[in-house]
PDB file of C-alpha atoms in Angstrom:
ATOM      1  CA  ALA A   1      78.084 170.121  95.522  1.00 75.00           C
ATOM      2  CA  GLN A   2      74.951 170.665  97.202  1.00 84.00           C
ATOM      3  CA  SER A   3      72.971 174.001  96.405  1.00 90.00           C
ATOM      4  CA  VAL A   4      69.912 175.680  96.904  1.00 94.00           C
ATOM      5  CA  THR A   5      68.045 178.782  94.812  1.00 95.00           C
ATOM      6  CA  GLN A   6      65.411 180.696  96.238  1.00 96.00           C
ATOM      7  CA  LEU A   7      63.443 182.965  93.864  1.00 92.00           C
ATOM      8  CA  GLY A   8      62.973 186.335  94.752  1.00 91.00           C
ATOM      9  CA  SER A   9      64.826 188.307  97.579  1.00 93.00           C
ATOM     10  CA  HIS A  10      61.223 190.133  98.625  1.00 96.00           C
ATOM     11  CA  VAL A  11      58.170 188.610  98.274  1.00 97.00           C
ATOM     12  CA  SER A  12      54.847 190.910  98.859  1.00 97.00           C
ATOM     13  CA  VAL A  13      51.198 189.501  99.650  1.00 97.00           C
ATOM     14  CA  SER A  14      48.178 191.303 101.214  1.00 97.00           C
ATOM     15  CA  GLU A  15      46.864 189.663 104.661  1.00 97.00           C
ATOM     16  CA  GLY A  16      44.799 186.712 103.851  1.00 97.00           C
ATOM     17  CA  ALA A  17      46.092 185.988 100.124  1.00 98.00           C
ATOM     18  CA  LEU A  18      48.364 182.808  99.427  1.00 98.00           C
ATOM     19  CA  VAL A  19      51.817 182.581  99.930  1.00 98.00           C
ATOM     20  CA  LEU A  20      54.244 180.957  97.632  1.00 98.00           C
ATOM     21  CA  LEU A  21      57.855 181.130  98.116  1.00 98.00           C
ATOM     22  CA  ARG A  22      59.736 179.241  95.838  1.00 97.00           C
ATOM     23  CA  CYS A  23      63.083 176.943  96.600  1.00 97.00           C
ATOM     24  CA  ASN A  24      64.843 174.813  93.971  1.00 96.00           C
ATOM     25  CA  TYR A  25      67.896 172.271  95.228  1.00 94.00           C
ATOM     26  CA  SER A  26      70.381 170.493  93.368  1.00 90.00           C
ATOM     27  CA  SER A  27      71.617 167.065  94.953  1.00 81.00           C
ATOM     28  CA  SER A  28      73.312 163.969  93.532  1.00 74.00           C
ATOM     29  CA  VAL A  29      71.818 161.843  96.069  1.00 76.00           C
ATOM     30  CA  PRO A  30      67.765 162.005  97.683  1.00 76.00           C
ATOM     31  CA  PRO A  31      68.109 165.108  99.732  1.00 82.00           C
ATOM     32  CA  TYR A  32      67.360 166.578 103.392  1.00 89.00           C
ATOM     33  CA  LEU A  33      65.150 169.690 102.848  1.00 93.00           C
ATOM     34  CA  PHE A  34      64.131 172.254 105.281  1.00 95.00           C
ATOM     35  CA  TRP A  35      62.748 175.605 105.756  1.00 97.00           C
ATOM     36  CA  TYR A  36      63.441 177.491 108.599  1.00 97.00           C
ATOM     37  CA  VAL A  37      61.911 181.285 109.185  1.00 97.00           C
ATOM     38  CA  GLN A  38      64.013 184.189 110.819  1.00 94.00           C
ATOM     39  CA  TYR A  39      62.072 187.049 112.668  1.00 93.00           C
ATOM     40  CA  PRO A  40      64.101 190.225 113.216  1.00 88.00           C
ATOM     41  CA  ASN A  41      67.195 190.568 115.005  1.00 84.00           C
ATOM     42  CA  GLN A  42      66.239 186.655 116.378  1.00 88.00           C
ATOM     43  CA  GLY A  43      68.011 183.120 115.502  1.00 89.00           C
ATOM     44  CA  LEU A  44      66.478 180.333 112.747  1.00 94.00           C
ATOM     45  CA  GLN A  45      63.323 178.688 113.804  1.00 95.00           C
ATOM     46  CA  LEU A  46      62.313 175.093 112.021  1.00 96.00           C
ATOM     47  CA  LEU A  47      59.180 175.677 109.880  1.00 97.00           C
ATOM     48  CA  LEU A  48      59.379 172.148 108.487  1.00 95.00           C
ATOM     49  CA  LYS A  49      61.585 169.452 106.972  1.00 93.00           C
ATOM     50  CA  TYR A  50      61.266 166.903 104.439  1.00 92.00           C
ATOM     51  CA  THR A  51      61.754 163.467 105.597  1.00 78.00           C
ATOM     52  CA  SER A  52      61.321 161.444 102.322  1.00 79.00           C
ATOM     53  CA  ALA A  53      58.246 160.015 104.142  1.00 75.00           C
ATOM     54  CA  ALA A  54      55.802 161.857 102.650  1.00 83.00           C
ATOM     55  CA  THR A  55      55.916 164.624  99.478  1.00 88.00           C
ATOM     56  CA  LEU A  56      53.594 166.967 101.317  1.00 94.00           C
ATOM     57  CA  VAL A  57      54.989 168.280 104.632  1.00 94.00           C
ATOM     58  CA  LYS A  58      52.775 169.886 107.040  1.00 95.00           C
ATOM     59  CA  GLY A  59      55.094 172.627 109.648  1.00 95.00           C
ATOM     60  CA  ILE A  60      54.443 174.771 111.746  1.00 95.00           C
ATOM     61  CA  ASN A  61      51.929 178.342 111.819  1.00 94.00           C
ATOM     62  CA  GLY A  62      49.934 176.175 109.065  1.00 96.00           C
ATOM     63  CA  PHE A  63      52.926 176.156 106.417  1.00 97.00           C
ATOM     64  CA  GLU A  64      53.200 173.281 104.216  1.00 97.00           C
ATOM     65  CA  ALA A  65      55.918 172.751 101.231  1.00 97.00           C
ATOM     66  CA  GLU A  66      55.687 169.771  98.229  1.00 95.00           C
ATOM     67  CA  PHE A  67      58.828 167.620  97.336  1.00 93.00           C
ATOM     68  CA  LYS A  68      58.772 167.416  93.515  1.00 93.00           C
ATOM     69  CA  LYS A  69      61.882 165.240  92.658  1.00 90.00           C
ATOM     70  CA  SER A  70      61.141 166.211  88.930  1.00 90.00           C
ATOM     71  CA  GLU A  71      61.371 169.476  89.618  1.00 92.00           C
ATOM     72  CA  THR A  72      64.202 169.511  92.476  1.00 93.00           C
ATOM     73  CA  SER A  73      61.618 171.680  94.528  1.00 95.00           C
ATOM     74  CA  PHE A  74      60.463 172.064  97.689  1.00 96.00           C
ATOM     75  CA  HIS A  75      58.278 175.424  97.709  1.00 97.00           C
ATOM     76  CA  LEU A  76      56.808 176.686 100.989  1.00 98.00           C
ATOM     77  CA  THR A  77      53.009 177.824 100.997  1.00 98.00           C
ATOM     78  CA  LYS A  78      50.444 178.576 103.477  1.00 98.00           C
ATOM     79  CA  PRO A  79      46.917 179.073 101.986  1.00 97.00           C
ATOM     80  CA  SER A  80      46.193 182.578 103.806  1.00 97.00           C
ATOM     81  CA  ALA A  81      48.761 184.802 105.029  1.00 97.00           C
ATOM     82  CA  HIS A  82      48.633 186.983 108.747  1.00 97.00           C
ATOM     83  CA  MET A  83      50.617 189.766 109.572  1.00 96.00           C
ATOM     84  CA  SER A  84      52.495 187.521 111.904  1.00 95.00           C
ATOM     85  CA  ASP A  85      53.739 185.867 108.938  1.00 97.00           C
ATOM     86  CA  ALA A  86      56.211 188.388 108.183  1.00 97.00           C
ATOM     87  CA  ALA A  87      59.935 187.016 108.200  1.00 97.00           C
ATOM     88  CA  GLU A  88      62.646 186.106 106.090  1.00 96.00           C
ATOM     89  CA  TYR A  89      62.438 182.859 105.062  1.00 97.00           C
ATOM     90  CA  PHE A  90      65.493 180.073 104.150  1.00 96.00           C
ATOM     91  CA  CYS A  91      65.356 177.360 102.603  1.00 96.00           C
ATOM     92  CA  ALA A  92      68.335 174.662 103.060  1.00 95.00           C
ATOM     93  CA  VAL A  93      69.374 171.189 102.298  1.00 92.00           C
ATOM     94  CA  SER A  94      71.723 169.020 104.352  1.00 90.00           C
ATOM     95  CA  ASP A  95      74.763 167.440 103.060  1.00 84.00           C
ATOM     96  CA  HIS A  96      75.043 163.390 103.269  1.00 77.00           C
ATOM     97  CA  TYR A  97      78.517 163.643 104.750  1.00 77.00           C
ATOM     98  CA  PRO A  98      78.684 161.087 107.554  1.00 78.00           C
ATOM     99  CA  GLY A  99      79.953 163.098 110.733  1.00 84.00           C
ATOM    100  CA  ARG A 100      79.027 166.583 109.210  1.00 87.00           C
ATOM    101  CA  ARG A 101      75.678 166.982 107.804  1.00 87.00           C
ATOM    102  CA  ALA A 102      76.026 170.611 107.682  1.00 91.00           C
ATOM    103  CA  LEU A 103      73.474 172.708 106.080  1.00 93.00           C
ATOM    104  CA  THR A 104      73.437 174.643 102.624  1.00 93.00           C
ATOM    105  CA  PHE A 105      71.297 177.632 102.960  1.00 95.00           C
ATOM    106  CA  GLY A 106      69.595 179.705  99.940  1.00 95.00           C
ATOM    107  CA  SER A 107      69.954 183.267 100.036  1.00 95.00           C
ATOM    108  CA  GLY A 108      66.745 184.146 101.650  1.00 95.00           C
ATOM    109  CA  THR A 109      63.274 185.613 100.878  1.00 96.00           C
ATOM    110  CA  ARG A 110      62.078 188.232 103.119  1.00 96.00           C
ATOM    111  CA  LEU A 111      58.056 188.127 102.974  1.00 97.00           C
ATOM    112  CA  GLN A 112      56.030 190.914 103.819  1.00 97.00           C
ATOM    113  CA  VAL A 113      52.389 191.016 104.362  1.00 97.00           C
ATOM    114  CA  GLN A 114      50.191 194.347 103.528  1.00 96.00           C
ATOM    115  CA  PRO A 115      47.232 194.903 105.656  1.00 94.00           C
TER     116      PRO A 115
ATOM    117  CA  ASN B   1      65.219 175.161 128.636  1.00 62.00           C
ATOM    118  CA  ALA B   2      67.163 177.775 126.921  1.00 75.00           C
ATOM    119  CA  GLY B   3      68.254 175.660 123.888  1.00 94.00           C
ATOM    120  CA  VAL B   4      71.679 177.457 122.293  1.00 96.00           C
ATOM    121  CA  THR B   5      72.890 180.438 123.882  1.00 96.00           C
ATOM    122  CA  GLN B   6      74.918 182.736 122.176  1.00 97.00           C
ATOM    123  CA  THR B   7      77.117 184.990 123.965  1.00 97.00           C
ATOM    124  CA  PRO B   8      77.850 188.196 123.496  1.00 96.00           C
ATOM    125  CA  LYS B   9      74.589 189.434 121.441  1.00 95.00           C
ATOM    126  CA  PHE B  10      76.286 192.563 120.123  1.00 96.00           C
ATOM    127  CA  ARG B  11      80.155 193.762 119.962  1.00 96.00           C
ATOM    128  CA  VAL B  12      82.068 196.242 118.413  1.00 97.00           C
ATOM    129  CA  LEU B  13      85.735 195.979 117.695  1.00 96.00           C
ATOM    130  CA  LYS B  14      88.638 197.501 115.797  1.00 97.00           C
ATOM    131  CA  THR B  15      90.371 196.459 113.116  1.00 97.00           C
ATOM    132  CA  GLY B  16      93.011 193.562 114.637  1.00 97.00           C
ATOM    133  CA  GLN B  17      91.594 192.729 117.962  1.00 97.00           C
ATOM    134  CA  SER B  18      90.742 189.761 118.743  1.00 96.00           C
ATOM    135  CA  MET B  19      87.915 187.995 120.699  1.00 95.00           C
ATOM    136  CA  THR B  20      85.973 185.099 121.636  1.00 97.00           C
ATOM    137  CA  LEU B  21      82.471 184.122 120.588  1.00 98.00           C
ATOM    138  CA  LEU B  22      80.770 181.568 123.124  1.00 97.00           C
ATOM    139  CA  CYS B  23      77.830 179.078 121.898  1.00 98.00           C
ATOM    140  CA  ALA B  24      76.534 176.795 125.036  1.00 98.00           C
ATOM    141  CA  GLN B  25      74.072 174.396 124.284  1.00 97.00           C
ATOM    142  CA  ASP B  26      72.018 172.185 126.891  1.00 96.00           C
ATOM    143  CA  MET B  27      70.269 169.587 124.908  1.00 95.00           C
ATOM    144  CA  ASN B  28      73.272 166.904 125.132  1.00 95.00           C
ATOM    145  CA  HIS B  29      73.916 167.516 121.445  1.00 96.00           C
ATOM    146  CA  GLU B  30      77.046 166.005 119.500  1.00 96.00           C
ATOM    147  CA  TYR B  31      77.140 167.928 116.941  1.00 96.00           C
ATOM    148  CA  MET B  32      77.678 171.726 116.230  1.00 97.00           C
ATOM    149  CA  TYR B  33      78.336 174.616 113.789  1.00 97.00           C
ATOM    150  CA  TRP B  34      79.061 178.153 113.546  1.00 98.00           C
ATOM    151  CA  TYR B  35      77.491 179.788 110.596  1.00 98.00           C
ATOM    152  CA  ARG B  36      77.528 183.708 109.592  1.00 97.00           C
ATOM    153  CA  GLN B  37      75.003 185.514 107.937  1.00 95.00           C
ATOM    154  CA  ASP B  38      75.344 188.080 105.265  1.00 93.00           C
ATOM    155  CA  PRO B  39      73.253 190.406 103.728  1.00 88.00           C
ATOM    156  CA  GLY B  40      71.911 188.434  99.951  1.00 84.00           C
ATOM    157  CA  MET B  41      73.873 185.228 101.030  1.00 85.00           C
ATOM    158  CA  GLY B  42      71.844 183.291 103.573  1.00 88.00           C
ATOM    159  CA  LEU B  43      73.901 181.350 106.156  1.00 94.00           C
ATOM    160  CA  ARG B  44      77.401 179.865 105.516  1.00 95.00           C
ATOM    161  CA  LEU B  45      79.308 177.423 107.372  1.00 96.00           C
ATOM    162  CA  ILE B  46      82.930 178.739 108.912  1.00 97.00           C
ATOM    163  CA  HIS B  47      83.576 175.389 111.302  1.00 98.00           C
ATOM    164  CA  TYR B  48      81.938 172.596 112.700  1.00 97.00           C
ATOM    165  CA  SER B  49      82.376 169.920 115.385  1.00 97.00           C
ATOM    166  CA  VAL B  50      80.912 166.236 115.767  1.00 95.00           C
ATOM    167  CA  GLY B  51      82.030 165.704 119.412  1.00 94.00           C
ATOM    168  CA  GLU B  52      84.228 166.402 122.454  1.00 95.00           C
ATOM    169  CA  GLY B  53      87.549 167.489 121.539  1.00 94.00           C
ATOM    170  CA  THR B  54      87.342 167.439 117.792  1.00 95.00           C
ATOM    171  CA  THR B  55      86.668 169.796 114.930  1.00 96.00           C
ATOM    172  CA  ALA B  56      86.937 170.751 111.032  1.00 96.00           C
ATOM    173  CA  LYS B  57      86.615 173.316 108.873  1.00 96.00           C
ATOM    174  CA  GLY B  58      83.657 174.651 106.661  1.00 95.00           C
ATOM    175  CA  GLU B  59      83.352 176.676 103.548  1.00 94.00           C
ATOM    176  CA  VAL B  60      84.732 179.948 105.152  1.00 96.00           C
ATOM    177  CA  PRO B  61      87.443 178.982 107.580  1.00 97.00           C
ATOM    178  CA  ASP B  62      90.052 181.745 107.052  1.00 96.00           C
ATOM    179  CA  GLY B  63      90.540 184.024 109.686  1.00 96.00           C
ATOM    180  CA  TYR B  64      88.650 182.045 112.433  1.00 97.00           C
ATOM    181  CA  ASN B  65      89.338 179.443 114.787  1.00 97.00           C
ATOM    182  CA  VAL B  66      87.331 176.992 117.043  1.00 97.00           C
ATOM    183  CA  SER B  67      87.508 174.933 120.049  1.00 97.00           C
ATOM    184  CA  ARG B  68      85.173 172.025 121.913  1.00 97.00           C
ATOM    185  CA  LEU B  69      86.872 171.288 124.988  1.00 95.00           C
ATOM    186  CA  LYS B  70      83.250 170.447 126.534  1.00 96.00           C
ATOM    187  CA  LYS B  71      80.424 169.097 124.719  1.00 96.00           C
ATOM    188  CA  GLN B  72      78.341 171.722 125.721  1.00 97.00           C
ATOM    189  CA  ASN B  73      80.196 174.423 124.194  1.00 97.00           C
ATOM    190  CA  PHE B  74      81.985 175.600 121.248  1.00 98.00           C
ATOM    191  CA  LEU B  75      84.012 178.788 121.067  1.00 98.00           C
ATOM    192  CA  LEU B  76      84.688 180.811 118.025  1.00 98.00           C
ATOM    193  CA  GLY B  77      87.855 183.013 118.122  1.00 97.00           C
ATOM    194  CA  LEU B  78      89.012 185.611 115.489  1.00 96.00           C
ATOM    195  CA  GLU B  79      92.323 186.231 116.268  1.00 92.00           C
ATOM    196  CA  SER B  80      92.577 189.573 114.422  1.00 96.00           C
ATOM    197  CA  ALA B  81      89.724 191.348 113.187  1.00 95.00           C
ATOM    198  CA  ALA B  82      89.635 192.649 110.302  1.00 96.00           C
ATOM    199  CA  PRO B  83      86.185 194.608 108.737  1.00 96.00           C
ATOM    200  CA  SER B  84      85.306 191.526 106.147  1.00 96.00           C
ATOM    201  CA  GLN B  85      84.066 189.943 109.429  1.00 97.00           C
ATOM    202  CA  THR B  86      81.419 192.097 110.375  1.00 97.00           C
ATOM    203  CA  SER B  87      78.631 189.740 109.997  1.00 97.00           C
ATOM    204  CA  VAL B  88      75.912 188.056 111.895  1.00 96.00           C
ATOM    205  CA  TYR B  89      77.267 184.716 113.721  1.00 97.00           C
ATOM    206  CA  PHE B  90      74.936 181.878 114.388  1.00 97.00           C
ATOM    207  CA  CYS B  91      75.867 178.771 116.243  1.00 97.00           C
ATOM    208  CA  ALA B  92      73.520 175.904 115.928  1.00 97.00           C
ATOM    209  CA  SER B  93      73.457 172.296 117.080  1.00 97.00           C
ATOM    210  CA  LYS B  94      71.707 168.885 116.297  1.00 95.00           C
ATOM    211  CA  PRO B  95      71.880 165.483 118.133  1.00 93.00           C
ATOM    212  CA  GLY B  96      73.877 163.623 116.154  1.00 88.00           C
ATOM    213  CA  ASP B  97      74.218 162.192 112.360  1.00 84.00           C
ATOM    214  CA  GLY B  98      71.075 161.863 110.196  1.00 80.00           C
ATOM    215  CA  ASN B  99      68.280 163.663 109.575  1.00 82.00           C
ATOM    216  CA  GLN B 100      67.738 165.622 112.908  1.00 88.00           C
ATOM    217  CA  PRO B 101      67.139 169.484 112.437  1.00 92.00           C
ATOM    218  CA  GLN B 102      69.527 172.156 113.449  1.00 94.00           C
ATOM    219  CA  HIS B 103      68.633 174.017 116.394  1.00 95.00           C
ATOM    220  CA  PHE B 104      70.245 177.355 116.414  1.00 96.00           C
ATOM    221  CA  GLY B 105      71.101 180.327 118.890  1.00 95.00           C
ATOM    222  CA  ASP B 106      69.832 183.980 118.515  1.00 93.00           C
ATOM    223  CA  GLY B 107      73.056 185.121 117.198  1.00 94.00           C
ATOM    224  CA  THR B 108      76.018 187.672 118.010  1.00 96.00           C
ATOM    225  CA  ARG B 109      76.065 190.746 115.734  1.00 96.00           C
ATOM    226  CA  LEU B 110      79.428 191.845 115.118  1.00 97.00           C
ATOM    227  CA  SER B 111      80.976 195.036 113.410  1.00 97.00           C
ATOM    228  CA  ILE B 112      84.222 195.604 113.030  1.00 97.00           C
ATOM    229  CA  LEU B 113      85.787 199.037 112.194  1.00 95.00           C
TER     230      LEU B 113
END
């Protein structure tokens, strides 16, 4: 069975500081990995996805993530935080069952950006 | 382009009442999913469907039923609501099999008293 672990349920950074949100996964096969962002009272919006074409994946709003197979990690980073980045972030792995492809989510990390 | 639309957005029920949550997508997607979101637990899969007329159980299906009579709609039913079903429910869809991301609706916040 697949699983996703997000270290740190809450992360607080200053505006302009580096954002680092951690995600570790377990999967018996090469994973399909995603990062989603959820703003208050909204649904989940795709930030980026790992497609195996490149280990460094660039997403929207200046976010990127690096896939490291040896560490089973897919950490999300942004060089300079903006107030509008305050939200909850979810890492997810897709299962490999043909005819299902459901997502298993981490428990989420709430990002707070201080002025 | 509406994407995935969920109705209602909010609902309060009494224990034992029944209701149906509606999910509609206008992207001609084959696969559709229902998840529930609880604090500190991320999202968990309730039921899913890979095409019109097909449904299957996810990880937390007890107390819920689903139907997919039309390709664009995926209904989630609670036959006899329980306080443990208080949650935020999200519907998602994707084109089909493979690595495409899922598209999510804005959720239905459901409280069971």
